[in-house]
Short mmCIF file of C-alpha atoms and ligand atoms in Angstrom, two decimals:
data_model
loop_
_atom_site.label_atom_id
_atom_site.label_comp_id
_atom_site.label_asym_id
_atom_site.label_seq_id
_atom_site.Cartn_x
_atom_site.Cartn_y
_atom_site.Cartn_z
CA UNK A 29 -21.89 -20.40 18.59
CA UNK A 30 -21.74 -24.23 18.15
CA UNK A 31 -19.34 -25.99 15.66
CA UNK A 32 -21.97 -26.15 12.84
CA UNK A 33 -22.65 -22.42 13.18
CA UNK A 34 -18.87 -21.63 13.08
CA UNK A 35 -18.40 -23.64 9.96
CA UNK A 36 -21.44 -22.08 8.14
CA UNK A 37 -20.27 -18.67 9.14
CA UNK A 38 -16.71 -19.51 7.99
CA UNK A 39 -17.72 -20.89 4.70
CA UNK A 40 -19.93 -17.85 4.10
CA UNK A 41 -17.38 -15.16 4.99
CA UNK A 42 -14.53 -16.98 3.11
CA UNK A 43 -16.74 -17.19 0.05
CA UNK A 44 -17.68 -13.49 0.31
CA UNK A 45 -14.12 -12.58 0.85
CA UNK A 46 -12.86 -14.65 -2.10
CA UNK A 47 -15.54 -12.92 -4.25
CA UNK A 48 -14.91 -9.33 -3.31
CA UNK A 49 -11.60 -8.62 -1.55
CA UNK A 50 -8.18 -8.08 -3.25
CA UNK A 51 -5.74 -8.96 -0.55
CA UNK A 52 -2.28 -7.28 -0.02
CA UNK A 53 0.77 -9.16 -1.01
CA UNK A 54 -1.04 -12.26 -2.04
CA UNK A 55 0.05 -14.20 -5.14
CA UNK A 56 -3.01 -15.16 -7.26
CA UNK A 57 -1.70 -18.76 -7.37
CA UNK A 58 -2.44 -18.97 -3.58
CA UNK A 59 -6.20 -18.15 -4.20
CA UNK A 60 -7.03 -21.56 -5.68
CA UNK A 61 -5.19 -23.56 -3.02
CA UNK A 62 -5.41 -21.70 0.24
CA UNK A 63 -8.33 -20.16 2.16
CA UNK A 64 -7.60 -16.50 3.20
CA UNK A 65 -6.78 -16.19 6.91
CA UNK A 66 -9.67 -14.22 8.28
CA UNK A 67 -9.02 -13.04 11.84
CA UNK A 68 -12.16 -12.71 13.68
CA UNK A 69 -11.29 -11.64 17.12
CA UNK A 70 -8.38 -10.87 19.40
CA UNK A 71 -7.52 -10.39 23.02
CA UNK A 72 -4.14 -9.55 24.41
CA UNK A 73 -1.45 -11.56 22.45
CA UNK A 74 -4.01 -13.97 20.91
CA UNK A 75 -6.29 -13.96 17.88
CA UNK A 76 -8.95 -16.37 16.63
CA UNK A 77 -9.71 -16.99 12.98
CA UNK A 78 -13.04 -17.44 11.44
CA UNK A 79 -12.76 -21.22 11.41
CA UNK A 80 -12.36 -21.00 15.26
CA UNK A 81 -8.54 -21.78 15.44
CA UNK A 82 -6.64 -19.73 17.95
CA UNK A 83 -3.17 -18.36 17.56
CA UNK A 84 -0.48 -16.72 19.67
CA UNK A 85 0.55 -13.67 17.54
CA UNK A 86 4.27 -12.94 17.36
CA UNK A 87 3.72 -10.33 14.72
CA UNK A 88 1.57 -7.73 16.47
CA UNK A 89 -0.99 -7.83 13.73
CA UNK A 90 1.08 -9.23 10.81
CA UNK A 91 3.23 -5.98 10.28
CA UNK A 92 4.45 -4.93 13.74
CA UNK A 93 1.51 -2.67 14.62
CA UNK A 94 -0.51 -3.70 17.61
CA UNK A 95 1.99 -2.78 20.23
CA UNK A 96 -0.30 -2.95 23.34
CA UNK A 97 -2.18 -5.99 22.13
CA UNK A 98 -5.89 -6.78 21.12
CA UNK A 99 -9.08 -5.83 22.77
CA UNK A 100 -8.02 -2.78 24.75
CA UNK A 101 -11.21 -1.36 26.39
CA UNK A 102 -9.27 1.78 27.24
CA UNK A 103 -8.45 2.60 23.68
CA UNK A 104 -11.82 1.50 22.32
CA UNK A 105 -13.67 3.56 24.85
CA UNK A 106 -11.37 6.61 24.29
CA UNK A 107 -12.17 6.36 20.48
CA UNK A 108 -15.86 5.91 21.07
CA UNK A 109 -16.20 8.80 23.42
CA UNK A 110 -14.19 11.05 21.10
CA UNK A 111 -16.27 10.07 17.97
CA UNK A 112 -19.48 10.86 19.82
CA UNK A 113 -18.15 14.27 20.91
CA UNK A 114 -16.41 15.23 17.64
CA UNK A 115 -15.48 12.88 14.90
CA UNK A 116 -13.71 15.04 12.32
CA UNK A 117 -12.79 18.42 11.23
CA UNK A 118 -10.11 19.41 8.77
CA UNK A 119 -6.72 19.81 10.39
CA UNK A 120 -6.35 23.34 9.15
CA UNK A 121 -8.39 23.78 12.36
CA UNK A 122 -7.53 21.82 15.54
CA UNK A 123 -9.04 19.17 17.85
CA UNK A 124 -8.78 18.50 21.51
CA UNK A 125 -7.16 15.07 21.17
CA UNK A 126 -4.97 16.34 18.37
CA UNK A 127 -3.55 18.93 20.70
CA UNK A 128 -3.18 16.69 23.64
CA UNK A 129 -1.60 13.86 21.81
CA UNK A 130 0.97 16.18 20.11
CA UNK A 131 1.93 17.54 23.48
CA UNK A 132 2.30 14.08 24.90
CA UNK A 133 4.35 12.72 22.03
CA UNK A 134 6.79 15.70 22.23
CA UNK A 135 7.50 14.85 25.87
CA UNK A 136 8.67 11.27 24.66
CA UNK A 137 11.08 12.86 22.11
CA UNK A 138 13.15 15.50 23.91
CA UNK A 139 15.90 15.16 21.35
CA UNK A 140 13.77 17.03 18.91
CA UNK A 141 13.74 20.06 21.28
CA UNK A 142 12.29 19.48 24.80
CA UNK A 143 8.68 19.93 23.90
CA UNK A 144 9.50 22.55 21.17
CA UNK A 145 8.90 20.41 18.10
CA UNK A 146 5.79 20.30 15.95
CA UNK A 147 3.62 17.33 15.11
CA UNK A 148 2.10 17.08 11.52
CA UNK A 149 -0.78 14.52 11.30
CA UNK A 150 -1.54 12.09 8.36
CA UNK A 151 -2.69 8.56 8.06
CA UNK A 152 0.07 6.11 7.09
CA UNK A 153 3.83 5.63 7.32
CA UNK A 154 4.21 6.23 3.60
CA UNK A 155 2.36 9.52 3.83
CA UNK A 156 4.29 10.64 6.92
CA UNK A 157 7.51 10.20 5.06
CA UNK A 158 6.21 11.82 1.95
CA UNK A 159 5.38 14.86 4.07
CA UNK A 160 8.94 14.91 5.32
CA UNK A 161 10.22 14.79 1.73
CA UNK A 162 7.84 17.73 0.63
CA UNK A 163 9.10 19.75 3.64
CA UNK A 164 12.69 19.21 2.47
CA UNK A 165 11.79 20.25 -1.01
CA UNK A 166 9.93 23.31 0.10
CA UNK A 167 12.84 24.19 2.49
CA UNK A 168 15.07 24.05 -0.55
CA UNK A 169 13.04 26.76 -2.15
CA UNK A 170 12.64 28.80 1.00
CA UNK A 171 16.43 28.79 1.72
CA UNK A 172 17.71 28.94 -1.81
CA UNK A 173 16.90 28.07 -5.40
CA UNK A 174 15.33 24.62 -4.77
CA UNK A 175 18.57 22.81 -5.50
CA UNK A 176 19.08 21.37 -2.03
CA UNK A 177 16.14 18.89 -2.46
CA UNK A 178 17.53 15.46 -2.76
CA UNK A 179 17.01 12.62 -0.17
CA UNK A 180 19.59 9.93 0.53
CA UNK A 181 18.22 6.58 1.54
CA UNK A 182 19.82 3.26 2.48
CA UNK A 183 20.03 -0.02 0.94
CA UNK A 184 17.64 -2.62 2.53
CA UNK A 185 15.54 0.21 4.30
CA UNK A 186 11.79 0.52 3.42
CA UNK A 187 9.87 3.84 3.65
CA UNK A 188 6.52 3.06 2.04
CA UNK A 189 4.33 2.02 -0.77
CA UNK A 190 3.36 5.11 -2.63
CA UNK A 191 5.58 5.78 -5.70
CA UNK A 192 7.73 8.40 -3.98
CA UNK A 193 8.13 6.55 -0.62
CA UNK A 194 9.03 3.50 -2.81
CA UNK A 195 11.53 5.64 -4.73
CA UNK A 196 13.19 6.29 -1.32
CA UNK A 197 13.28 2.59 -0.31
CA UNK A 198 16.22 0.18 -0.70
CA UNK A 199 14.38 -3.06 -1.44
CA UNK A 200 14.95 -3.95 -5.07
CA UNK A 201 12.31 -6.67 -5.39
CA UNK A 202 9.55 -4.49 -3.96
CA UNK A 203 10.34 -1.90 -6.59
CA UNK A 204 10.21 -4.32 -9.56
CA UNK A 205 7.72 -3.29 -12.17
CA UNK A 206 6.81 0.08 -10.47
CA UNK A 207 9.29 2.33 -12.19
CA UNK A 208 9.89 4.96 -13.30
CA UNK A 209 10.63 6.34 -9.93
CA UNK A 210 10.59 9.91 -8.62
CA UNK A 211 13.91 11.70 -9.24
CA UNK A 212 15.97 13.10 -6.47
CA UNK A 213 16.44 9.96 -4.34
CA UNK A 214 19.71 8.21 -4.18
CA UNK A 215 20.97 5.15 -2.14
CA UNK A 216 23.92 4.33 0.06
CA UNK A 217 25.06 1.07 1.70
CA UNK A 218 23.27 -0.93 4.27
CA UNK A 219 24.89 -1.64 7.76
CA UNK A 220 24.35 -5.36 8.24
CA UNK A 221 27.63 -6.68 9.79
CA UNK A 222 26.67 -10.25 8.92
CA UNK A 223 26.85 -9.41 5.34
CA UNK A 224 29.10 -6.38 5.29
CA UNK A 225 28.85 -4.54 1.97
CA UNK A 226 32.59 -3.68 2.34
CA UNK A 227 33.72 -7.31 3.18
CA UNK A 228 34.95 -6.12 6.54
CA UNK A 229 34.56 -7.46 10.12
CA UNK A 230 33.28 -5.39 13.08
CA UNK A 231 36.08 -4.63 15.43
CA UNK A 232 38.64 -4.35 12.65
CA UNK A 233 36.61 -2.12 10.25
CA UNK A 234 36.33 1.71 10.03
CA UNK A 235 32.50 1.67 10.06
CA UNK A 236 32.74 2.21 6.27
CA UNK A 237 28.95 1.52 6.03
CA UNK A 238 28.24 4.84 7.85
CA UNK A 239 30.93 6.74 6.04
CA UNK A 240 29.44 5.66 2.74
CA UNK A 241 26.84 8.40 3.41
CA UNK A 242 29.50 11.01 2.77
CA UNK A 243 30.45 9.30 -0.44
CA UNK A 244 26.78 9.40 -1.53
CA UNK A 245 26.38 13.09 -0.60
CA UNK A 246 29.52 14.05 -2.50
CA UNK A 247 28.54 11.86 -5.55
CA UNK A 248 25.18 13.79 -5.68
CA UNK A 249 26.76 17.17 -4.80
CA UNK A 250 26.38 18.46 -1.27
CA UNK A 251 24.55 21.53 -2.35
CA UNK A 252 21.79 19.32 -3.80
CA UNK A 253 21.18 17.02 -0.79
CA UNK A 254 18.59 18.07 1.66
CA UNK A 255 18.09 15.10 3.97
CA UNK A 256 18.96 11.44 4.64
CA UNK A 257 16.24 9.13 5.67
CA UNK A 258 17.03 6.05 7.86
CA UNK A 259 15.25 3.35 9.86
CA UNK A 260 16.93 3.24 13.32
CA UNK A 261 16.84 -0.59 12.98
CA UNK A 262 15.97 -1.83 9.51
CA UNK A 263 12.80 -3.78 9.86
CA UNK A 264 11.36 -5.49 6.77
CA UNK A 265 14.86 -5.43 5.16
CA UNK A 266 15.97 -8.20 7.67
CA UNK A 267 15.84 -6.70 11.23
CA UNK A 268 19.28 -4.99 11.18
CA UNK A 269 20.42 -2.95 14.22
CA UNK A 270 23.48 -0.76 13.55
CA UNK A 271 26.71 -0.88 15.62
CA UNK A 272 26.90 1.76 18.37
CA UNK A 273 29.35 3.92 16.40
CA UNK A 274 27.09 4.09 13.42
CA UNK A 275 24.72 6.90 14.15
CA UNK A 276 27.18 9.40 15.73
CA UNK A 277 29.10 9.18 12.41
CA UNK A 278 25.91 9.62 10.39
CA UNK A 279 25.17 12.68 12.59
CA UNK A 280 28.61 14.21 12.01
CA UNK A 281 28.24 13.90 8.24
CA UNK A 282 24.84 15.38 8.27
CA UNK A 283 26.12 18.44 10.24
CA UNK A 284 29.19 18.71 7.94
CA UNK A 285 27.07 19.01 4.82
CA UNK A 286 24.07 20.72 6.35
CA UNK A 287 21.83 17.76 5.61
CA UNK A 288 18.72 16.98 7.74
CA UNK A 289 18.54 13.71 9.55
CA UNK A 290 15.14 12.07 9.14
CA UNK A 291 14.53 8.98 11.23
CA UNK A 292 11.81 6.66 10.13
CA UNK A 293 10.33 5.19 13.36
CA UNK A 294 7.30 3.68 11.62
CA UNK A 295 8.25 0.16 13.04
CA UNK A 296 10.61 1.00 15.93
CA UNK A 297 8.60 3.80 17.46
CA UNK A 298 6.33 3.58 20.48
CA UNK A 299 8.26 1.04 22.59
CA UNK A 300 9.10 -1.80 20.22
CA UNK A 301 12.85 -1.77 21.07
CA UNK A 302 12.49 -0.94 24.81
CA UNK A 303 12.73 2.83 24.42
CA UNK A 304 10.01 5.11 23.13
CA UNK A 305 11.93 5.41 19.81
CA UNK A 306 14.55 3.38 18.31
CA UNK A 307 17.06 6.12 17.60
CA UNK A 308 17.20 6.77 21.46
CA UNK A 309 19.49 3.83 21.71
CA UNK A 310 22.11 5.52 19.67
CA UNK A 311 22.61 9.06 20.99
CA UNK A 312 21.51 11.06 17.94
CA UNK A 313 19.42 14.19 17.52
CA UNK A 314 17.25 13.84 14.49
CA UNK A 315 15.67 16.86 12.68
CA UNK A 316 12.56 14.94 11.53
CA UNK A 317 11.01 11.76 12.97
CA UNK A 318 8.18 9.90 11.20
CA UNK A 319 5.94 7.25 12.93
CA UNK A 320 2.74 5.30 12.30
CA UNK A 321 1.86 1.62 13.07
CA UNK A 322 2.30 1.28 16.79
CA UNK A 323 1.37 4.99 17.26
CA UNK A 324 -2.21 3.95 18.11
CA UNK A 325 -1.47 0.22 18.05
CA UNK A 326 -3.65 -0.18 14.89
CA UNK A 327 -6.86 0.91 16.69
CA UNK A 328 -7.07 3.82 14.31
CA UNK A 329 -5.11 4.99 11.28
CA UNK A 330 -2.66 7.77 12.24
CA UNK A 331 0.80 8.88 11.42
CA UNK A 332 2.90 11.75 12.37
CA UNK A 333 5.71 13.68 10.89
CA UNK A 334 7.61 15.46 13.87
CA UNK A 335 10.15 18.20 13.17
CA UNK A 336 12.21 20.56 15.18
CA UNK A 337 10.85 23.91 15.87
CA UNK A 338 13.71 25.33 13.87
CA UNK A 339 12.27 23.62 10.71
CA UNK A 340 8.73 24.72 11.53
CA UNK A 341 9.85 28.39 11.85
CA UNK A 342 11.68 28.39 8.49
CA UNK A 343 8.32 28.02 6.72
CA UNK A 344 7.45 31.50 7.86
CA UNK A 345 10.59 32.85 6.22
CA UNK A 346 11.48 33.72 2.62
CA UNK A 347 11.17 36.59 0.32
CA UNK A 348 7.85 38.29 -0.71
CA UNK A 349 7.18 35.52 -3.16
CA UNK A 350 7.42 32.58 -0.67
CA UNK A 351 4.38 30.81 0.56
CA UNK A 352 4.92 31.44 4.25
CA UNK A 353 3.39 28.06 5.23
CA UNK A 354 3.72 24.31 4.45
CA UNK A 355 1.31 24.03 1.44
CA UNK A 356 0.09 20.53 2.17
CA UNK A 357 -3.11 18.79 3.37
CA UNK A 358 -4.15 15.40 4.41
CA UNK A 359 -7.92 15.06 4.62
CA UNK A 360 -7.91 12.36 7.24
CA UNK A 361 -5.18 14.08 9.19
CA UNK A 362 -8.24 15.76 10.76
CA UNK A 363 -9.76 12.55 12.10
CA UNK A 364 -9.98 12.57 15.90
CA UNK A 365 -10.01 8.80 16.49
CA UNK A 366 -6.33 8.59 15.60
CA UNK A 367 -4.99 11.07 18.36
CA UNK A 368 -7.69 9.83 20.87
CA UNK A 369 -6.48 6.22 20.32
CA UNK A 370 -2.78 7.29 20.28
CA UNK A 371 -3.22 9.09 23.58
CA UNK A 372 -4.78 6.09 25.30
CA UNK A 373 -2.08 3.89 23.79
CA UNK A 374 0.71 5.89 25.18
CA UNK A 375 -1.00 5.98 28.60
CA UNK A 376 -1.08 2.21 28.59
CA UNK A 377 2.56 1.91 27.78
CA UNK A 378 3.28 4.31 30.61
CA UNK A 379 0.89 2.89 33.21
CA UNK A 380 1.77 -0.75 32.63
CA UNK A 381 5.57 0.01 32.44
CA UNK A 382 5.61 -1.78 29.09
CA UNK A 383 9.02 -0.34 28.18
CA UNK A 384 10.59 -2.35 31.13
CA UNK A 385 8.72 -5.41 29.99
CA UNK A 386 10.12 -5.04 26.53
CA UNK A 387 13.61 -4.91 27.84
CA UNK A 388 13.17 -7.95 30.06
CA UNK A 389 11.21 -10.09 27.56
CA UNK A 390 13.49 -8.90 24.72
CA UNK A 391 16.51 -10.25 26.63
CA UNK A 392 14.66 -13.52 27.14
CA UNK A 393 13.70 -13.64 23.46
CA UNK A 394 17.23 -12.89 22.21
CA UNK A 395 18.71 -15.51 24.64
CA UNK A 396 16.35 -18.27 23.52
CA UNK A 397 16.88 -17.49 19.81
CA UNK A 398 20.66 -17.74 20.34
CA UNK A 399 20.07 -21.32 21.82
CA UNK A 400 18.45 -22.06 18.43
CA UNK A 401 21.71 -20.75 16.76
CA UNK A 402 23.69 -23.15 18.81
CA UNK A 403 21.33 -26.00 17.84
CA UNK A 404 20.62 -25.60 14.15
CA UNK A 405 23.29 -24.89 11.49
CA UNK A 406 20.55 -23.21 9.27
CA UNK A 407 20.29 -20.35 11.81
CA UNK A 408 23.09 -18.10 10.60
CA UNK A 409 22.41 -14.95 12.61
CA UNK A 410 20.15 -13.62 15.30
CA UNK A 411 19.59 -9.93 15.51
CA UNK A 412 17.35 -7.33 17.09
CA UNK A 413 16.54 -5.16 20.04
CA UNK A 414 13.80 -5.41 22.63
CA UNK A 415 10.71 -7.28 21.26
CA UNK A 416 12.00 -6.97 17.77
CA UNK A 417 14.10 -9.95 16.38
CA UNK A 418 15.28 -11.46 13.18
CA UNK A 419 16.56 -14.95 12.56
CA UNK A 420 18.51 -15.06 9.31
CA UNK A 421 18.53 -18.54 7.70
CA UNK A 422 21.34 -19.89 5.60
CA UNK A 423 22.08 -23.07 3.60
CA UNK A 424 25.64 -23.21 4.91
CA UNK A 425 27.10 -21.46 7.94
CA UNK A 426 30.53 -21.20 6.42
CA UNK A 427 29.59 -19.70 3.05
CA UNK A 428 26.51 -17.83 4.50
CA UNK A 429 24.65 -18.91 1.28
CA UNK A 430 21.09 -17.46 1.97
CA UNK A 431 18.31 -20.01 2.59
CA UNK A 432 15.60 -20.15 -0.07
CA UNK A 433 12.45 -18.13 0.66
CA UNK A 434 10.35 -21.31 0.34
CA UNK A 435 12.18 -22.73 3.41
CA UNK A 436 11.29 -19.61 5.58
CA UNK A 437 7.69 -19.97 4.29
CA UNK A 438 7.77 -23.67 5.36
CA UNK A 439 8.88 -22.78 8.92
CA UNK A 440 6.25 -20.03 9.27
CA UNK A 441 3.54 -22.47 8.01
CA UNK A 442 4.70 -25.12 10.53
CA UNK A 443 4.53 -22.50 13.27
CA UNK A 444 1.03 -21.54 12.19
CA UNK A 445 -0.01 -25.25 12.31
CA UNK A 446 1.16 -25.19 15.95
CA UNK A 447 -0.96 -22.02 16.61
CA UNK A 448 1.86 -19.44 16.53
CA UNK A 449 2.01 -16.65 13.94
CA UNK A 450 5.45 -15.47 12.99
CA UNK A 451 6.61 -13.06 10.18
CA UNK A 452 9.36 -13.29 7.57
CA UNK A 453 11.02 -11.03 5.06
CA UNK A 454 8.72 -11.15 2.06
CA UNK A 455 9.90 -10.75 -1.52
CA UNK A 456 12.08 -7.68 -0.65
CA UNK A 457 15.34 -8.67 -2.32
CA UNK A 458 16.12 -11.46 -4.82
CA UNK A 459 17.66 -14.34 -2.82
CA UNK A 460 17.66 -12.56 0.44
CA UNK A 461 14.23 -13.23 1.75
CA UNK A 462 15.55 -15.55 4.42
CA UNK A 463 14.90 -13.88 7.70
CA UNK A 464 12.17 -14.86 10.16
CA UNK A 465 10.80 -11.78 11.91
CA UNK A 466 9.38 -11.64 15.47
CA UNK A 467 7.66 -8.62 17.01
CA UNK A 468 5.29 -9.79 19.81
CA UNK A 469 3.21 -7.22 21.52
CA UNK A 470 4.84 -5.23 24.32
CA UNK A 471 2.66 -7.07 26.78
CA UNK A 472 4.21 -10.47 26.05
CA UNK A 473 4.90 -12.74 29.04
CA UNK A 474 7.75 -15.30 29.66
CA UNK A 475 5.34 -18.04 28.79
CA UNK A 476 4.45 -16.27 25.40
CA UNK A 477 8.12 -15.98 24.52
CA UNK A 478 8.79 -19.52 25.37
CA UNK A 479 5.82 -20.66 23.36
CA UNK A 480 6.97 -18.48 20.31
CA UNK A 481 10.59 -19.91 20.36
CA UNK A 482 9.45 -23.48 21.08
CA UNK A 483 7.23 -23.32 17.95
CA UNK A 484 10.26 -22.21 15.84
CA UNK A 485 12.40 -24.85 17.48
CA UNK A 486 9.77 -27.53 16.55
CA UNK A 487 9.48 -26.15 12.98
CA UNK A 488 13.35 -26.29 12.57
CA UNK A 489 13.52 -29.77 13.98
CA UNK A 490 10.72 -31.00 11.64
CA UNK A 491 12.38 -29.36 8.53
CA UNK A 492 15.96 -30.63 8.48
CA UNK A 493 17.78 -29.52 5.33
C1 LIG B 7 10.02 1.44 8.27
C2 LIG B 7 8.74 1.77 7.47
N1 LIG B 7 8.34 2.88 6.99
C3 LIG B 7 7.34 3.18 6.39
C4 LIG B 7 6.35 2.22 6.12
C5 LIG B 7 5.08 2.42 5.38
O1 LIG B 7 4.02 2.42 6.20
P1 LIG B 7 2.53 2.43 5.72
O2 LIG B 7 2.35 0.93 5.28
O3 LIG B 7 1.73 2.75 6.96
O4 LIG B 7 2.32 3.36 4.58
C6 LIG B 7 6.57 0.85 6.63
C7 LIG B 7 5.68 -0.15 6.36
O5 LIG B 7 5.86 -1.37 6.64
C8 LIG B 7 7.84 0.65 7.25
O6 LIG B 7 8.11 -0.67 7.71
#
């Protein structure tokens, strides 16, 4: 296509888009001033927009999803072949890729019971989490009078967009104007050392943030709490890894009060942090694990709720009046494109040794971001694990006064002008939308990491306070 063709197509599509598409998370005030970013093609780590401008994508598709990068023939062919063979049948029946992908996933998650767990398919992270909450509620009836149904969640974590998934999310600004929320969900403290909710310092603290779970359980009444849901590393809430002692304490508290541990791996799952799942850095054994996003690297919509066999088997129990099964369905949980794409996706991560690459490139990314911390006083904290990093911006190092959201937006826009797409916390908490988020694909090279950090370096240099 020559330049005239590109600009004609671009004008056309942008006009059509403006006329017909309601975009996610886009303030209406932007519509008058800014053209929508329409990504037309992608290969590896790079995408090209409808106007012909190319970008290095440090976000894996905007929201940490395209783990193995764009344009994978292996995944596209697997999906095509599967769709021609058998596209869909309700998941009350089975499918060939559904069986094979579940078996494969369970080998990556031995903590759930060495191939003994069960995989429940649906379509999005929110839905996977809602399935887990429904399981907890039904288990409360199977094992008692329904009382032990509540879910404890953590401040700053996010578990999804549907009303109940939002009810279990700790991001106040995202929840504004969507109440009333589903009852039975209750919050405990976040675990960000940089902004310790207990005013303590790591090394001299008693990991009060983890112990606050016990306070929350006792406040609600231990006989009413069925599960706790946690991101292994908080993602959209500011990229917050816990300290090593954190999860073992959480596990102990769960055991003590017979509370199920539900880990939300929607962002961290499938290699993002250098292990198959984020919780595997922390020596815990969850009872339920949910995943979506990188599960099929965005080539098809698929999510999973994985539980232990012990949980699965309880659904057969109960008195004569009990249902004897999980009374739930997800129409598109029967799509075969998802597991076919997922299987190919996992094979790519295995065959290309991408977990090793994440560890190596993650170290490089972290090291280079720490150089920015030395160089610019506005960089208050650098956090993350593997190819998953957050850069928290402050107005003042000493007071840690958070930087305005508009400054983070300015940096992201400057990176975009340089041809690098970065993410940021987006209207999640009043006054705390001050973290740049990086999640390049697992295939990132040294050159990619350098180009990403150089772009941020340039943006910081061009935007002194
Ligand atoms: C940790 C976490 N859980 C759940 C979700 C919800 O996933 P989805 O948007 O696929 O419903 C998200 C989405 O960003 C997430 O970050």
